[in-house]
Amino acid sequence: MLCRVYEFLKNFALSLIGIFIPVYIVSEGFGLLPAVLFVVISGIAGLVLSYPISKLISRIGFKKSLITSYVFLIPGLLVIRQFKLSLTVIIVSSLLYNLGRISHNISLNSEFAVNSNQNKRASDSGKMLSLPTVSRIIAPIVGGVIFAEAGFTELMYATVGLLAISIIPLVLSKEHRDPMNYNMTKLFSEEYLKTVPLFIIRGIQAVTAVAIFSLFVFTNIGGSIDVGGAKALESLGFVLTGLIVGRFATQIRKELFVLIGCLGASMVFFLRGFLATPM
């Protein structure tokens, strides 16, 4: 129970500000390229740091890894607002913020892989991916309102405050050790190499769906409230889709789910190019 409270609070905090960091960079007159640079660093950090962070998690445990993520998340947020905005500040902020975010995500996913029931993993995966996302439905709208009415500084302090509160249930929760064996050589096996194109496409889709589309909405359609509303609707669709997939994954061929998902995502992205108003 404490873990779920922690996860809800932390996801809410990160969703409160996450999509608005690139928007803030653009609003300060730095243009799209520095804002996109913040996002690109996120991908590079994930590619380079995921394996060493996973090894570290296997040594110190999930709980300590999650606590460690705050050491990077909070400074990453403070840096971008407390110092005069520049390319150096953007790079340092992105590295710190994403180092904390990666530690958070890998710790939670590893814990799920270890503790979930293999026979019910498809259903549990849908719930794990969807239920915490409920906080991400509300948070972007709240973040957009705070950004529009009070400013980015207040949004940043609200996020840091929620992160600080989320530490309490985490500290009170039980520790879990990771018995998983992380072996890089398996990534280059024929079985895993077949999935590389799928994950590359999934990565491109994730970046464009969240960061790039948010910048598109902000620069071409409306303000921060519209950005938050668009992200909230996307999260709502993610929740519903995750629950449906979790419910029927064991009854329908996975290839069919992938095909339907790809076709649906392609249609959504195609239609997004024609958006001209908030409605």
Coordinates of C-alpha atoms in Angstrom, one line a residue:
M1 CA 0.0 0.0 0.0
L2 CA 2.8 2.4 0.9
C3 CA 4.5 1.7 -2.4
R4 CA 1.4 2.5 -4.3
V5 CA 1.0 5.8 -2.4
Y6 CA 4.6 6.6 -3.1
E7 CA 4.3 5.8 -6.8
F8 CA 1.1 7.9 -7.2
L9 CA 2.7 10.9 -5.5
K10 CA 6.0 10.7 -7.4
N11 CA 4.3 10.1 -10.8
F12 CA 2.0 13.0 -10.1
A13 CA 5.0 15.2 -9.3
L14 CA 6.9 14.3 -12.4
S15 CA 3.9 14.6 -14.6
L16 CA 3.2 18.0 -13.1
I17 CA 6.3 19.5 -14.7
G18 CA 7.8 16.9 -17.1
I19 CA 6.2 18.2 -20.4
F20 CA 6.6 21.8 -19.3
I21 CA 10.4 21.9 -19.1
P22 CA 10.8 22.1 -22.9
V23 CA 7.9 24.5 -23.1
Y24 CA 9.6 26.7 -20.5
I25 CA 12.8 26.7 -22.6
V26 CA 10.8 27.8 -25.6
S27 CA 8.9 30.5 -23.7
E28 CA 12.2 32.0 -22.5
G29 CA 13.0 32.7 -26.2
F30 CA 15.5 29.9 -26.7
G31 CA 13.7 28.4 -29.7
L32 CA 12.9 24.8 -30.5
L33 CA 16.4 23.3 -30.9
P34 CA 17.5 23.9 -27.2
A35 CA 14.1 22.5 -26.1
V36 CA 14.5 19.4 -28.3
L37 CA 18.1 19.1 -27.0
F38 CA 16.7 18.6 -23.5
V39 CA 14.6 15.7 -24.9
V40 CA 17.4 14.2 -27.0
I41 CA 19.7 14.1 -23.9
S42 CA 17.0 12.0 -22.2
G43 CA 17.2 9.4 -24.9
I44 CA 21.0 9.3 -24.9
A45 CA 21.1 9.1 -21.1
G46 CA 18.7 6.1 -21.2
L47 CA 20.8 4.4 -23.8
V48 CA 24.1 4.9 -22.0
L49 CA 23.1 4.7 -18.3
S50 CA 20.4 2.0 -18.2
Y51 CA 22.8 -0.9 -17.9
P52 CA 25.1 0.5 -15.2
I53 CA 22.1 1.8 -13.2
S54 CA 20.5 -1.7 -13.4
K55 CA 23.7 -3.2 -12.1
L56 CA 23.8 -0.7 -9.2
I57 CA 20.1 -1.5 -8.4
S58 CA 20.9 -5.2 -8.2
R59 CA 23.5 -4.4 -5.5
I60 CA 21.8 -1.8 -3.3
G61 CA 18.2 -2.9 -3.7
F62 CA 15.0 -1.2 -5.0
K63 CA 14.3 1.1 -2.1
K64 CA 17.8 2.6 -1.8
S65 CA 17.8 3.1 -5.6
L66 CA 14.5 4.9 -5.5
I67 CA 15.7 7.1 -2.7
T68 CA 18.9 7.8 -4.7
S69 CA 16.8 9.0 -7.6
Y70 CA 15.8 12.1 -5.6
V71 CA 19.5 13.1 -5.3
F72 CA 19.4 13.7 -9.1
L73 CA 15.7 14.6 -9.7
I74 CA 15.5 17.6 -7.4
P75 CA 18.8 19.2 -8.3
G76 CA 17.9 18.7 -12.0
L77 CA 14.7 20.7 -11.5
L78 CA 16.4 23.4 -9.3
V79 CA 19.3 24.0 -11.7
I80 CA 17.1 25.0 -14.7
R81 CA 15.3 27.7 -12.7
Q82 CA 17.9 28.9 -10.2
F83 CA 20.6 29.7 -12.8
K84 CA 20.4 31.9 -15.8
L85 CA 19.1 29.7 -18.7
S86 CA 21.8 28.7 -21.1
L87 CA 22.8 25.7 -23.2
T88 CA 25.1 24.5 -20.4
V89 CA 22.3 24.8 -17.8
I90 CA 19.9 22.9 -20.1
I91 CA 22.4 20.1 -20.6
V92 CA 23.2 19.8 -16.9
S93 CA 19.6 20.0 -15.9
S94 CA 18.6 17.3 -18.4
L95 CA 21.4 15.0 -17.4
L96 CA 20.5 15.2 -13.6
Y97 CA 16.8 15.0 -14.1
N98 CA 16.9 12.0 -16.5
L99 CA 19.5 10.2 -14.3
G100 CA 16.9 10.4 -11.5
R101 CA 14.1 9.5 -13.8
I102 CA 15.9 6.4 -15.2
S103 CA 16.8 5.2 -11.7
H104 CA 13.1 5.5 -10.7
N105 CA 11.7 3.7 -13.7
I106 CA 14.2 0.8 -13.7
S107 CA 13.8 0.2 -10.0
L108 CA 10.0 0.0 -10.3
N109 CA 10.1 -2.1 -13.4
S110 CA 12.7 -4.5 -12.0
E111 CA 10.6 -4.9 -8.8
F112 CA 7.6 -5.7 -10.9
A113 CA 9.5 -8.3 -12.9
V114 CA 10.7 -10.0 -9.7
N115 CA 7.5 -9.9 -7.6
S116 CA 4.8 -10.4 -10.2
N117 CA 3.1 -13.7 -10.8
Q118 CA 4.3 -15.2 -14.1
N119 CA 0.9 -16.8 -14.8
K120 CA -0.8 -13.4 -14.4
R121 CA 1.9 -11.2 -15.8
A122 CA 0.0 -10.0 -18.8
S123 CA -2.9 -8.8 -16.6
D124 CA -0.6 -7.4 -14.0
S125 CA 1.4 -5.5 -16.6
G126 CA -1.7 -3.8 -17.8
K127 CA -2.6 -2.7 -14.2
M128 CA 1.0 -1.7 -13.4
L129 CA 1.2 0.5 -16.5
S130 CA -2.3 1.9 -16.3
L131 CA -3.2 2.5 -12.6
P132 CA -0.2 4.8 -11.8
T133 CA -1.0 6.7 -15.0
V134 CA -4.2 7.9 -13.4
S135 CA -2.1 10.5 -11.6
R136 CA -0.7 11.5 -15.0
I137 CA -4.3 12.3 -16.2
I138 CA -4.8 15.0 -13.6
A139 CA -1.2 16.3 -13.1
P140 CA -0.7 17.8 -16.6
I141 CA -3.8 19.9 -16.4
V142 CA -2.9 21.1 -12.9
G143 CA 0.6 21.8 -14.1
G144 CA -0.7 23.8 -17.1
V145 CA -2.9 25.9 -14.9
I146 CA -0.1 26.7 -12.4
F147 CA 2.3 27.5 -15.3
A148 CA -0.3 29.8 -16.9
E149 CA -1.5 31.5 -13.8
A150 CA 1.6 31.6 -11.5
G151 CA 4.7 30.8 -13.6
F152 CA 7.3 28.1 -14.0
T153 CA 9.0 29.0 -10.7
E154 CA 5.9 28.2 -8.7
L155 CA 5.3 25.0 -10.8
M156 CA 8.9 23.9 -10.0
Y157 CA 8.5 24.5 -6.3
A158 CA 5.2 22.6 -6.2
T159 CA 6.9 19.7 -7.9
V160 CA 9.8 19.7 -5.5
G161 CA 7.4 19.9 -2.6
L162 CA 5.4 16.8 -3.8
L163 CA 8.6 14.9 -4.4
A164 CA 9.7 15.7 -0.8
I165 CA 6.3 14.4 0.5
S166 CA 6.5 11.2 -1.6
I167 CA 9.7 10.3 0.2
I168 CA 7.8 9.6 3.4
P169 CA 5.8 6.5 2.2
L170 CA 8.9 5.3 0.4
V171 CA 11.0 5.4 3.6
L172 CA 8.3 3.6 5.5
S173 CA 7.9 0.8 2.9
K174 CA 9.8 -2.5 3.0
E175 CA 13.1 -3.0 1.3
H176 CA 13.4 -5.5 -1.7
R177 CA 16.5 -7.0 -3.1
D178 CA 16.9 -7.7 -6.8
P179 CA 17.9 -11.3 -7.6
M180 CA 17.8 -10.6 -11.3
N181 CA 20.9 -11.2 -13.4
Y182 CA 21.6 -8.4 -15.9
N183 CA 23.7 -9.8 -18.8
M184 CA 24.5 -7.5 -21.7
T185 CA 25.5 -10.3 -24.0
K186 CA 21.9 -11.5 -24.2
L187 CA 20.9 -8.2 -25.8
F188 CA 23.0 -9.2 -28.9
S189 CA 21.4 -12.6 -29.2
E190 CA 19.2 -13.3 -32.3
E191 CA 16.1 -13.4 -30.2
Y192 CA 16.6 -9.9 -28.8
L193 CA 18.0 -8.3 -32.0
K194 CA 14.7 -9.1 -33.7
T195 CA 13.0 -6.6 -31.3
V196 CA 15.5 -3.8 -31.9
P197 CA 13.5 -2.1 -34.8
L198 CA 10.3 -2.3 -32.8
F199 CA 11.9 -0.6 -29.8
I200 CA 13.5 2.1 -32.0
I201 CA 10.2 2.9 -33.5
R202 CA 8.6 2.8 -30.0
G203 CA 11.2 5.3 -28.8
I204 CA 10.6 7.7 -31.7
Q205 CA 6.8 7.4 -31.1
A206 CA 7.2 8.1 -27.4
V207 CA 9.3 11.2 -27.9
T208 CA 7.1 12.6 -30.6
A209 CA 3.9 11.8 -28.7
V210 CA 5.0 13.5 -25.5
A211 CA 7.7 16.2 -25.9
I212 CA 7.5 17.1 -29.6
F213 CA 3.7 17.2 -29.7
S214 CA 3.6 19.3 -26.5
L215 CA 5.9 21.8 -28.2
F216 CA 3.7 21.8 -31.3
V217 CA 0.6 22.5 -29.2
F218 CA 2.3 25.3 -27.3
T219 CA 3.8 27.0 -30.4
N220 CA 0.9 26.5 -32.9
I221 CA -2.4 26.0 -31.0
G222 CA -2.6 27.3 -27.5
G223 CA -0.8 27.9 -24.2
S224 CA 0.3 25.7 -21.3
I225 CA -3.3 24.7 -20.3
D226 CA -3.9 23.3 -23.8
V227 CA -0.6 21.4 -23.5
G228 CA -1.6 19.9 -20.2
G229 CA -5.1 19.1 -21.5
A230 CA -3.7 17.3 -24.6
K231 CA -1.3 15.2 -22.4
A232 CA -4.1 14.4 -19.9
L233 CA -6.3 13.0 -22.8
E234 CA -3.4 11.0 -24.1
S235 CA -2.8 9.5 -20.6
L236 CA -6.5 8.7 -20.3
G237 CA -6.2 6.7 -23.5
F238 CA -3.1 5.0 -22.2
V239 CA -4.9 3.9 -19.1
L240 CA -7.9 2.5 -20.9
T241 CA -5.7 0.8 -23.5
G242 CA -3.4 -0.7 -20.8
L243 CA -6.4 -2.2 -18.9
I244 CA -7.9 -3.6 -22.1
V245 CA -4.6 -5.2 -23.1
G246 CA -4.1 -6.6 -19.7
R247 CA -7.6 -8.1 -19.7
F248 CA -7.4 -9.8 -23.1
A249 CA -3.6 -10.3 -23.7
T250 CA -3.8 -14.0 -22.7
Q251 CA -6.8 -14.6 -25.0
I252 CA -5.7 -12.9 -28.2
R253 CA -2.4 -13.3 -30.1
K254 CA 0.1 -10.7 -29.2
E255 CA 0.9 -10.1 -32.8
L256 CA -2.6 -8.9 -33.3
F257 CA -2.3 -6.5 -30.4
V258 CA 0.9 -5.1 -31.9
L259 CA -0.7 -4.7 -35.3
I260 CA -3.8 -3.0 -33.9
G261 CA -1.6 -0.7 -31.8
C262 CA 0.6 0.3 -34.7
L263 CA -2.3 1.0 -37.0
G264 CA -4.1 3.0 -34.3
A265 CA -1.0 5.0 -33.4
S266 CA -0.3 5.7 -37.1
M267 CA -3.8 7.1 -37.6
V268 CA -3.6 9.3 -34.4
F269 CA -0.2 10.7 -35.5
F270 CA -1.5 11.4 -39.0
L271 CA -4.5 13.3 -37.7
R272 CA -2.4 15.3 -35.3
G273 CA -0.8 17.0 -38.2
F274 CA -4.1 18.7 -39.1
L275 CA -4.8 20.1 -35.7
A276 CA -5.4 23.9 -35.7
T277 CA -7.5 24.6 -32.7
P278 CA -7.6 23.4 -29.0
M279 CA -10.9 21.5 -29.8

